[in-house]
DNA sequence: TCTGTATGGGGAA
DNA sequence: TCCCCCTACAGAT
């Protein structure tokens, strides 16, 4: 569940689990990963982590070497930073060598016998890492740990065209909201009763660059130009001492304060987090797709900038489906999926890892399957639709085959 | 067996 | 703006 809080909890996990652990040798990458090799090799090194928004930095620090003594050829004598982004499914886990998690794509080996392994695990492989990296320059200050500069960065750039967009979409722009993701934007807007598809600038332009809660000044809210904003007017009174930028800071910190329970793979327990959610994927809430195709959960009005003429066939299809059903039905479906997703997290991940060869075989098989599947007659579609549905079918079927061959591999290896 | 969905973001046009 | 990267699962067919 990687948004800002989870990335931070991941860095805490690394610092806690790797405290006192000495790592050794090379950093190993899985066969299938397309991320870069990590050219680091040290007889003895330690690992520490920090986070900033939706990035984690691991620092590998060689130890024990006398600075005057020559380091072996090919061995690092300088620390290396590796910047990680987690995509949709990344996390770290420290395990024994024979319990490597499935989808462990980057591995750091400890010096002990038997050794332990710190893995970057990422089922969907949307995550990336950058050896010798720095915090991505285009990303803004961290919403949790650089609050003042985060706030200033937003309010001093309101003339940027980025703020022409709906507030819910701007909140996913990491140039300004580094650390906010899909569940956080829903929770924050819900608490302020701000319709998600109101122009971002309108929501933000009345805010003071100084955090009024900290300076104890009276809060001045300026939502008067938002039409149909009865709810916002109420909020003006109710939420007198906060605003969207402050909540973008405090709400993620609430998740951090829930603790590492949701992250700690040994005690996978998402019930606390699930109970914490007030809006995202919650019964009775509405949801629509934003202009980027991401689901926005909210209550009440959607706001004037809600997508209407959706260009993508996928989105059109969704809209048609939504026209055919009332929100209640849709909620049931969405809620069911979401619950199942959370439930899935509760199931301990398989600890068997495919050997590189088996991974390769699975991919070869997958490629063969792709070719076969594309020979199937195509549906009658608009050209655009045709392209996408074919792609979907191809993806889906190839994945089935890949998954099947993985299952087979596991069966074989368990025999 | 097929379809839709998932806490993200890079890159081409 | 749109497509794509990829796996895993639930629900529909």
Tab-separated table of C-alpha atoms (C1' of nucleotides) in Angstrom:
chain	number	residue	atom	x	y	z
A	1	UNK	CA	0.000	0.000	0.000
A	2	UNK	CA	2.566	2.494	-1.035
A	3	UNK	CA	1.692	6.138	-0.495
A	4	UNK	CA	3.775	8.523	1.589
A	5	UNK	CA	2.998	6.901	4.947
A	6	UNK	CA	3.772	3.406	3.677
A	7	UNK	CA	7.053	4.537	2.157
A	8	UNK	CA	7.977	6.081	5.475
A	9	UNK	CA	6.967	2.954	7.370
A	10	UNK	CA	9.078	0.977	4.922
A	11	UNK	CA	12.114	3.083	5.785
A	12	UNK	CA	11.386	2.533	9.499
A	13	UNK	CA	11.124	-1.195	8.845
A	14	UNK	CA	14.520	-1.262	7.142
A	15	UNK	CA	16.161	0.738	9.917
A	16	UNK	CA	14.648	-1.457	12.595
A	17	UNK	CA	15.304	-4.817	10.974
A	18	UNK	CA	18.770	-3.989	9.641
A	19	UNK	CA	20.015	-2.348	12.814
A	20	UNK	CA	23.248	-4.125	13.676
A	21	UNK	CA	23.090	-6.372	10.626
A	22	UNK	CA	26.237	-6.511	8.497
A	23	UNK	CA	25.697	-7.154	4.801
A	24	UNK	CA	28.260	-8.479	2.379
A	25	UNK	CA	29.048	-9.069	-1.254
A	26	UNK	CA	27.178	-7.913	-4.308
A	27	UNK	CA	23.629	-6.649	-4.594
A	28	UNK	CA	21.680	-9.131	-6.690
A	29	UNK	CA	18.856	-8.438	-9.090
A	30	UNK	CA	16.184	-10.842	-10.339
A	31	UNK	CA	16.380	-12.027	-13.932
A	32	UNK	CA	13.124	-10.440	-14.944
A	33	UNK	CA	13.675	-6.989	-13.517
A	34	UNK	CA	14.259	-4.198	-16.009
A	35	UNK	CA	15.575	-1.825	-13.368
A	36	UNK	CA	19.323	-1.125	-13.437
A	37	UNK	CA	21.999	-3.304	-11.905
A	38	UNK	CA	23.376	-1.994	-8.638
A	39	UNK	CA	27.151	-1.813	-9.016
A	40	UNK	CA	27.986	-2.155	-5.355
A	41	UNK	CA	30.134	-4.826	-3.761
A	42	UNK	CA	31.568	-4.664	-0.285
A	43	UNK	CA	33.067	-7.126	2.168
A	44	UNK	CA	31.020	-5.554	4.940
A	45	UNK	CA	28.408	-2.830	4.831
A	46	UNK	CA	25.356	-1.576	6.662
A	47	UNK	CA	21.991	-0.470	5.322
A	48	UNK	CA	19.963	2.490	6.505
A	49	UNK	CA	16.890	4.132	4.995
A	50	UNK	CA	15.119	7.471	4.817
A	51	UNK	CA	11.959	8.521	3.028
A	52	UNK	CA	10.754	11.638	1.278
A	53	UNK	CA	7.211	11.695	-0.075
A	54	UNK	CA	6.806	8.640	-2.265
A	55	UNK	CA	10.498	7.776	-2.415
A	56	UNK	CA	12.776	5.765	-0.143
A	57	UNK	CA	16.524	6.119	-0.098
A	58	UNK	CA	18.671	3.189	1.020
A	59	UNK	CA	22.218	4.052	1.996
A	60	UNK	CA	24.799	1.280	1.794
A	61	UNK	CA	27.783	2.174	3.975
A	62	UNK	CA	30.975	0.096	3.893
A	63	UNK	CA	32.319	-0.571	7.383
A	64	UNK	CA	35.322	-1.912	9.206
A	65	UNK	CA	37.767	-0.890	6.534
A	66	UNK	CA	40.733	1.085	7.729
A	67	UNK	CA	40.635	4.143	5.517
A	68	UNK	CA	44.406	3.859	5.047
A	69	UNK	CA	44.209	0.227	4.066
A	70	UNK	CA	43.629	-0.460	0.410
A	71	UNK	CA	40.205	-1.733	-0.489
A	72	UNK	CA	40.094	-4.903	-2.573
A	73	UNK	CA	39.734	-4.382	-6.291
A	74	UNK	CA	36.112	-3.995	-7.281
A	75	UNK	CA	35.042	-3.371	-3.701
A	76	UNK	CA	33.269	-0.203	-2.657
A	77	UNK	CA	34.850	2.053	-0.094
A	78	UNK	CA	32.282	4.823	-0.433
A	79	UNK	CA	28.619	4.764	0.585
A	80	UNK	CA	26.043	4.372	-2.133
A	81	UNK	CA	22.510	5.771	-2.142
A	82	UNK	CA	19.775	3.908	-3.971
A	83	UNK	CA	16.474	5.701	-4.578
A	84	UNK	CA	13.365	3.492	-4.671
A	85	UNK	CA	9.873	4.219	-5.898
A	86	UNK	CA	7.391	1.519	-4.975
A	87	UNK	CA	4.899	1.571	-7.831
A	88	UNK	CA	1.673	-0.136	-6.825
A	89	UNK	CA	3.057	-3.081	-4.933
A	90	UNK	CA	6.592	-2.518	-3.687
A	91	UNK	CA	7.851	-3.164	-0.155
A	92	UNK	CA	10.914	-4.350	1.752
A	93	UNK	CA	11.202	-7.562	3.654
A	94	UNK	CA	14.001	-9.199	5.604
A	95	UNK	CA	13.879	-12.988	5.513
A	96	UNK	CA	16.104	-16.005	5.689
A	97	UNK	CA	17.691	-17.008	2.409
A	98	UNK	CA	15.444	-20.027	1.934
A	99	UNK	CA	12.303	-18.018	2.537
A	100	UNK	CA	12.872	-15.437	-0.165
A	101	UNK	CA	9.535	-13.849	-1.021
A	102	UNK	CA	8.104	-14.410	-4.450
A	103	UNK	CA	8.787	-11.328	-6.614
A	104	UNK	CA	11.928	-10.402	-4.717
A	105	UNK	CA	13.650	-8.258	-7.362
A	106	UNK	CA	16.611	-6.718	-5.541
A	107	UNK	CA	18.453	-8.523	-2.767
A	108	UNK	CA	21.015	-7.594	-0.145
A	109	UNK	CA	22.716	-10.510	1.639
A	110	UNK	CA	23.830	-10.437	5.257
A	111	UNK	CA	27.172	-11.787	6.400
A	112	UNK	CA	25.760	-14.220	8.981
A	113	UNK	CA	25.480	-17.970	8.503
A	114	UNK	CA	22.859	-18.786	7.610
A	115	UNK	CA	22.447	-15.445	5.980
A	116	UNK	CA	19.397	-13.236	5.848
A	117	UNK	CA	18.280	-11.264	2.852
A	118	UNK	CA	16.749	-7.821	2.595
A	119	UNK	CA	14.496	-7.964	-0.468
A	120	UNK	CA	12.772	-5.304	-2.472
A	121	UNK	CA	9.570	-7.184	-3.278
A	122	UNK	CA	7.328	-5.953	-6.067
A	123	UNK	CA	4.750	-8.246	-7.656
A	124	UNK	CA	3.696	-5.859	-10.412
A	125	UNK	CA	7.190	-4.534	-11.119
A	126	UNK	CA	5.974	-0.966	-11.445
A	127	UNK	CA	8.505	-0.006	-8.813
A	128	UNK	CA	11.966	1.259	-9.768
A	129	UNK	CA	15.318	1.923	-8.187
A	130	UNK	CA	18.190	4.189	-9.127
A	131	UNK	CA	21.694	3.406	-7.878
A	132	UNK	CA	23.726	6.505	-7.027
A	133	UNK	CA	20.418	8.315	-7.189
A	134	UNK	CA	19.118	11.489	-5.628
A	135	UNK	CA	15.592	12.485	-4.681
A	136	UNK	CA	13.808	13.040	-7.982
A	137	UNK	CA	14.266	16.758	-8.724
A	138	UNK	CA	10.764	17.315	-10.090
A	139	UNK	CA	9.101	16.046	-6.954
A	140	UNK	CA	8.054	18.566	-4.362
A	141	UNK	CA	8.874	18.621	-0.656
A	142	UNK	CA	7.569	15.779	1.490
A	143	UNK	CA	4.029	16.373	2.730
A	144	UNK	CA	4.887	14.754	6.062
A	145	UNK	CA	8.410	15.833	6.916
A	146	UNK	CA	8.915	19.049	4.964
A	147	UNK	CA	5.584	20.606	5.736
A	148	UNK	CA	6.602	24.237	5.653
A	149	UNK	CA	8.304	24.062	2.277
A	150	UNK	CA	5.531	21.818	0.928
A	151	UNK	CA	3.002	24.484	1.851
A	152	UNK	CA	5.083	27.298	0.423
A	153	UNK	CA	5.768	25.360	-2.753
A	154	UNK	CA	2.048	24.987	-3.431
A	155	UNK	CA	0.967	28.499	-2.522
A	156	UNK	CA	3.789	30.233	-4.357
A	157	UNK	CA	2.980	28.393	-7.602
A	158	UNK	CA	-0.787	28.794	-7.825
A	159	UNK	CA	-0.405	30.547	-11.161
A	160	UNK	CA	1.013	27.304	-12.583
A	161	UNK	CA	-1.384	25.793	-15.103
A	162	UNK	CA	-1.238	22.588	-13.110
A	163	UNK	CA	-3.715	24.256	-10.737
A	164	UNK	CA	-6.261	24.712	-13.551
A	165	UNK	CA	-7.214	21.106	-12.928
A	166	UNK	CA	-9.628	19.627	-10.386
A	167	UNK	CA	-8.264	19.559	-6.876
A	168	UNK	CA	-8.433	15.764	-6.673
A	169	UNK	CA	-6.192	15.435	-9.717
A	170	UNK	CA	-3.734	18.074	-8.560
A	171	UNK	CA	-3.383	16.196	-5.306
A	172	UNK	CA	-1.834	13.321	-7.234
A	173	UNK	CA	0.698	15.664	-8.845
A	174	UNK	CA	3.907	14.776	-7.050
A	175	UNK	CA	5.498	18.045	-8.067
A	176	UNK	CA	3.276	19.649	-5.456
A	177	UNK	CA	1.895	16.850	-3.276
A	178	UNK	CA	4.815	14.480	-2.881
A	179	UNK	CA	3.425	11.592	-0.866
A	180	UNK	CA	-0.297	11.887	-1.547
A	181	UNK	CA	-1.894	8.987	-3.394
A	182	UNK	CA	-5.338	7.777	-4.213
A	183	UNK	CA	-6.589	6.852	-0.756
A	184	UNK	CA	-5.126	9.956	0.906
A	185	UNK	CA	-6.736	12.403	-1.533
A	186	UNK	CA	-10.101	10.779	-0.898
A	187	UNK	CA	-9.723	10.908	2.873
A	188	UNK	CA	-8.482	14.502	2.936
A	189	UNK	CA	-11.156	15.925	0.633
A	190	UNK	CA	-13.831	13.961	2.457
A	191	UNK	CA	-12.865	15.434	5.802
A	192	UNK	CA	-13.056	18.949	4.421
A	193	UNK	CA	-16.249	18.261	2.476
A	194	UNK	CA	-14.587	19.658	-0.624
A	195	UNK	CA	-16.096	18.351	-3.872
A	196	UNK	CA	-13.240	16.580	-5.646
A	197	UNK	CA	-13.807	18.138	-9.054
A	198	UNK	CA	-13.600	21.785	-8.009
A	199	UNK	CA	-10.806	23.797	-9.596
A	200	UNK	CA	-7.702	23.411	-7.447
A	201	UNK	CA	-6.798	27.068	-7.600
A	202	UNK	CA	-10.211	28.010	-6.272
A	203	UNK	CA	-9.711	25.753	-3.283
A	204	UNK	CA	-6.177	26.898	-2.562
A	205	UNK	CA	-5.954	30.560	-3.422
A	206	UNK	CA	-7.420	31.801	-0.147
A	207	UNK	CA	-4.948	29.956	2.023
A	208	UNK	CA	-2.206	31.692	3.925
A	209	UNK	CA	1.351	30.656	3.228
A	210	UNK	CA	1.972	30.513	6.952
A	211	UNK	CA	0.219	27.655	8.670
A	212	UNK	CA	-2.445	29.416	10.689
A	213	UNK	CA	-2.835	26.548	13.089
A	214	UNK	CA	0.715	26.980	14.161
A	215	UNK	CA	0.627	30.746	14.317
A	216	UNK	CA	-2.745	30.832	16.112
A	217	UNK	CA	-4.193	33.419	13.749
A	218	UNK	CA	-7.866	33.341	12.801
A	219	UNK	CA	-8.498	31.285	9.690
A	220	UNK	CA	-9.842	33.052	6.668
A	221	UNK	CA	-11.543	30.815	4.126
A	222	UNK	CA	-12.490	31.953	0.680
A	223	UNK	CA	-14.744	29.491	-1.047
A	224	UNK	CA	-17.365	32.104	-1.905
A	225	UNK	CA	-16.858	31.726	-5.634
A	226	UNK	CA	-17.609	28.041	-5.588
A	227	UNK	CA	-21.137	27.459	-6.742
A	228	UNK	CA	-23.356	25.105	-4.829
A	229	UNK	CA	-20.976	25.049	-1.962
A	230	UNK	CA	-23.335	24.834	0.974
A	231	UNK	CA	-21.306	22.021	2.352
A	232	UNK	CA	-18.168	24.042	2.108
A	233	UNK	CA	-19.792	26.909	3.946
A	234	UNK	CA	-20.545	24.559	6.777
A	235	UNK	CA	-16.984	23.360	6.689
A	236	UNK	CA	-15.847	26.937	7.014
A	237	UNK	CA	-17.221	26.889	10.500
A	238	UNK	CA	-16.583	23.308	11.393
A	239	UNK	CA	-13.020	23.138	10.129
A	240	UNK	CA	-12.132	26.606	11.220
A	241	UNK	CA	-8.639	25.681	12.239
A	242	UNK	CA	-7.499	23.586	9.354
A	243	UNK	CA	-7.257	23.585	5.596
A	244	UNK	CA	-6.414	21.275	2.760
A	245	UNK	CA	-2.676	21.763	2.962
A	246	UNK	CA	-2.556	21.136	6.666
A	247	UNK	CA	-4.644	17.991	6.311
A	248	UNK	CA	-2.348	16.870	3.501
A	249	UNK	CA	0.275	16.873	6.230
A	250	UNK	CA	-1.610	15.572	9.267
A	251	UNK	CA	-3.765	12.866	7.680
A	252	UNK	CA	-0.750	10.939	6.328
A	253	UNK	CA	0.859	11.284	9.751
A	254	UNK	CA	-2.207	9.646	11.254
A	255	UNK	CA	-1.522	6.635	9.067
A	256	UNK	CA	2.086	6.592	10.200
A	257	UNK	CA	0.887	6.667	13.791
A	258	UNK	CA	-1.245	3.598	13.153
A	259	UNK	CA	2.134	1.929	13.185
A	260	UNK	CA	3.935	-0.573	11.081
A	261	UNK	CA	1.358	-3.225	11.716
A	262	UNK	CA	-0.088	-2.920	8.262
A	263	UNK	CA	3.344	-3.100	6.774
A	264	UNK	CA	5.059	-5.674	8.922
A	265	UNK	CA	4.736	-8.824	6.855
A	266	UNK	CA	5.022	-11.024	9.913
A	267	UNK	CA	1.946	-9.507	11.495
A	268	UNK	CA	0.015	-8.574	8.397
A	269	UNK	CA	-3.057	-6.950	9.864
A	270	UNK	CA	-4.875	-4.347	7.874
A	271	UNK	CA	-7.933	-4.173	10.080
A	272	UNK	CA	-6.669	-1.060	11.835
A	273	UNK	CA	-6.036	0.691	8.559
A	274	UNK	CA	-9.325	-0.474	7.140
A	275	UNK	CA	-11.145	0.871	10.181
A	276	UNK	CA	-9.284	4.152	9.832
A	277	UNK	CA	-10.568	4.762	6.295
A	278	UNK	CA	-13.641	6.982	6.296
A	279	UNK	CA	-14.203	7.383	2.570
A	280	UNK	CA	-11.877	5.426	0.295
A	281	UNK	CA	-13.645	2.260	-0.747
A	282	UNK	CA	-16.167	2.630	2.066
A	283	UNK	CA	-19.813	1.534	1.871
A	284	UNK	CA	-22.153	4.323	0.854
A	285	UNK	CA	-19.479	6.510	-0.730
A	286	UNK	CA	-19.578	7.438	-4.385
A	287	UNK	CA	-16.818	6.903	-6.879
A	288	UNK	CA	-16.041	8.156	-10.367
A	289	UNK	CA	-13.039	7.987	-12.634
A	290	UNK	CA	-10.963	11.116	-12.858
A	291	UNK	CA	-9.424	12.335	-16.136
A	292	UNK	CA	-6.513	9.967	-15.638
A	293	UNK	CA	-8.754	6.969	-15.176
A	294	UNK	CA	-8.161	6.680	-11.451
A	295	UNK	CA	-11.025	6.092	-9.090
A	296	UNK	CA	-11.990	9.076	-6.962
A	297	UNK	CA	-13.986	8.205	-3.836
A	298	UNK	CA	-16.110	10.963	-2.339
A	299	UNK	CA	-19.375	11.916	-0.731
A	300	UNK	CA	-21.925	14.472	-1.921
A	301	UNK	CA	-21.309	16.679	-4.958
A	302	UNK	CA	-18.639	15.707	-7.419
A	303	UNK	CA	-17.977	19.336	-8.380
A	304	UNK	CA	-18.217	21.136	-11.732
A	305	UNK	CA	-15.102	19.701	-13.380
A	306	UNK	CA	-16.178	16.079	-13.162
A	307	UNK	CA	-15.267	14.225	-16.378
A	308	UNK	CA	-18.198	14.014	-18.762
A	309	UNK	CA	-17.089	13.217	-22.269
A	310	UNK	CA	-14.688	10.431	-21.582
A	311	UNK	CA	-12.601	9.675	-24.612
A	312	UNK	CA	-11.192	6.300	-23.761
A	313	UNK	CA	-13.357	3.315	-24.653
A	314	UNK	CA	-12.568	1.792	-21.325
A	315	UNK	CA	-13.888	4.874	-19.582
A	316	UNK	CA	-16.931	5.032	-21.878
A	317	UNK	CA	-17.685	1.457	-21.106
A	318	UNK	CA	-17.457	2.204	-17.440
A	319	UNK	CA	-19.761	5.191	-17.744
A	320	UNK	CA	-22.313	3.138	-19.645
A	321	UNK	CA	-22.175	0.523	-16.964
A	322	UNK	CA	-22.589	3.162	-14.312
A	323	UNK	CA	-25.622	4.564	-16.153
A	324	UNK	CA	-27.173	1.138	-16.006
A	325	UNK	CA	-26.741	0.832	-12.278
A	326	UNK	CA	-27.378	3.142	-9.398
A	327	UNK	CA	-24.609	4.054	-7.065
A	328	UNK	CA	-25.722	1.578	-4.453
A	329	UNK	CA	-25.160	-1.356	-6.755
A	330	UNK	CA	-21.855	-0.001	-7.838
A	331	UNK	CA	-20.757	0.434	-4.250
A	332	UNK	CA	-21.500	-3.153	-3.525
A	333	UNK	CA	-19.285	-4.289	-6.328
A	334	UNK	CA	-16.480	-1.910	-5.534
A	335	UNK	CA	-16.644	-2.570	-1.855
A	336	UNK	CA	-16.542	-6.257	-2.461
A	337	UNK	CA	-13.442	-5.958	-4.550
A	338	UNK	CA	-11.783	-3.711	-2.104
A	339	UNK	CA	-12.529	-5.951	0.801
A	340	UNK	CA	-11.159	-8.853	-1.096
A	341	UNK	CA	-8.035	-6.871	-1.815
A	342	UNK	CA	-7.558	-6.214	1.857
A	343	UNK	CA	-8.328	-9.812	2.643
A	344	UNK	CA	-5.709	-10.817	0.147
A	345	UNK	CA	-3.155	-8.851	2.102
A	346	UNK	CA	-3.932	-10.921	5.137
A	347	UNK	CA	-2.895	-14.080	3.413
A	348	UNK	CA	0.743	-14.741	4.017
A	349	UNK	CA	2.638	-14.549	0.769
A	350	UNK	CA	4.111	-17.650	-0.657
A	351	UNK	CA	7.740	-17.861	0.242
A	352	UNK	CA	8.874	-20.068	-2.605
A	353	UNK	CA	10.789	-18.170	-5.223
A	354	UNK	CA	11.109	-19.212	-8.797
A	355	UNK	CA	14.585	-20.019	-9.929
A	356	UNK	CA	15.871	-17.696	-12.629
A	357	UNK	CA	15.579	-20.486	-15.165
A	358	UNK	CA	11.985	-21.139	-14.265
A	359	UNK	CA	11.258	-17.437	-14.528
A	360	UNK	CA	12.780	-17.450	-17.968
A	361	UNK	CA	10.790	-20.486	-18.986
A	362	UNK	CA	7.618	-18.872	-17.772
A	363	UNK	CA	8.336	-15.824	-19.881
A	364	UNK	CA	9.127	-17.844	-22.967
A	365	UNK	CA	5.923	-19.733	-22.515
A	366	UNK	CA	4.099	-16.485	-22.050
A	367	UNK	CA	5.513	-15.121	-25.311
A	368	UNK	CA	4.327	-18.220	-27.143
A	369	UNK	CA	0.907	-17.852	-25.654
A	370	UNK	CA	0.715	-14.227	-26.774
A	371	UNK	CA	1.254	-15.218	-30.365
A	372	UNK	CA	-1.367	-17.931	-30.220
A	373	UNK	CA	-3.922	-15.690	-28.586
A	374	UNK	CA	-3.582	-12.905	-31.126
A	375	UNK	CA	-4.607	-15.305	-33.863
A	376	UNK	CA	-8.085	-15.473	-32.373
A	377	UNK	CA	-10.845	-13.714	-34.340
A	378	UNK	CA	-11.268	-10.158	-33.192
A	379	UNK	CA	-14.379	-8.666	-31.722
A	380	UNK	CA	-16.344	-6.185	-33.769
A	381	UNK	CA	-15.327	-2.900	-32.305
A	382	UNK	CA	-14.512	0.645	-33.144
A	383	UNK	CA	-10.888	0.798	-34.235
A	384	UNK	CA	-9.904	2.378	-30.967
A	385	UNK	CA	-11.897	-0.041	-28.919
A	386	UNK	CA	-10.605	-2.933	-30.940
A	387	UNK	CA	-7.061	-2.059	-30.172
A	388	UNK	CA	-7.639	-1.836	-26.480
A	389	UNK	CA	-9.806	-4.861	-26.081
A	390	UNK	CA	-7.350	-6.934	-28.042
A	391	UNK	CA	-4.561	-5.684	-25.875
A	392	UNK	CA	-6.588	-6.540	-22.821
A	393	UNK	CA	-7.355	-10.005	-24.073
A	394	UNK	CA	-3.774	-10.577	-24.967
A	395	UNK	CA	-2.579	-9.390	-21.609
A	396	UNK	CA	-5.139	-11.288	-19.684
A	397	UNK	CA	-4.632	-14.550	-21.460
A	398	UNK	CA	-0.890	-14.338	-21.432
A	399	UNK	CA	-1.003	-13.674	-17.753
A	400	UNK	CA	-3.224	-16.621	-17.212
A	401	UNK	CA	-0.728	-18.762	-18.998
A	402	UNK	CA	2.147	-17.242	-17.118
A	403	UNK	CA	0.318	-17.714	-13.868
A	404	UNK	CA	-0.456	-21.257	-14.853
A	405	UNK	CA	3.116	-22.026	-15.619
A	406	UNK	CA	4.119	-20.443	-12.340
A	407	UNK	CA	1.687	-22.661	-10.518
A	408	UNK	CA	3.102	-25.584	-12.416
A	409	UNK	CA	6.621	-24.542	-11.506
A	410	UNK	CA	5.671	-24.392	-7.878
A	411	UNK	CA	4.015	-27.770	-8.061
A	412	UNK	CA	7.118	-29.185	-9.686
A	413	UNK	CA	9.436	-27.655	-7.132
A	414	UNK	CA	7.320	-28.885	-4.264
A	415	UNK	CA	7.498	-32.450	-5.523
B	1	DT	C1'	-12.374	-18.603	-19.348
B	2	DC	C1'	-13.064	-13.775	-19.584
B	3	DT	C1'	-13.265	-9.171	-17.608
B	4	DG	C1'	-12.345	-5.581	-14.505
B	5	DT	C1'	-9.680	-3.669	-10.872
B	6	DA	C1'	-5.719	-2.409	-7.801
B	7	DT	C1'	-2.420	2.567	-2.654
B	8	DG	C1'	2.028	4.675	-9.561
B	9	DG	C1'	4.228	6.882	-12.987
B	10	DG	C1'	7.208	7.062	-17.542
B	11	DG	C1'	7.081	8.277	-22.195
B	12	DA	C1'	5.317	8.824	-27.019
B	13	DA	C1'	2.455	11.548	-29.950
C	1	DT	C1'	-4.017	12.585	-23.677
C	2	DC	C1'	-3.326	8.046	-24.051
C	3	DC	C1'	-0.875	3.757	-23.714
C	4	DC	C1'	1.914	0.884	-21.343
C	5	DC	C1'	4.524	-1.590	-17.774
C	6	DC	C1'	2.806	-6.359	-14.673
C	7	DT	C1'	0.650	-9.795	-11.338
C	8	DA	C1'	-3.138	-11.436	-8.717
C	9	DC	C1'	-7.466	-11.883	-7.638
C	10	DA	C1'	-12.970	-11.749	-7.550
C	11	DG	C1'	-16.950	-11.923	-10.014
C	12	DA	C1'	-19.303	-12.759	-14.342
C	13	DT	C1'	-20.161	-15.698	-18.150
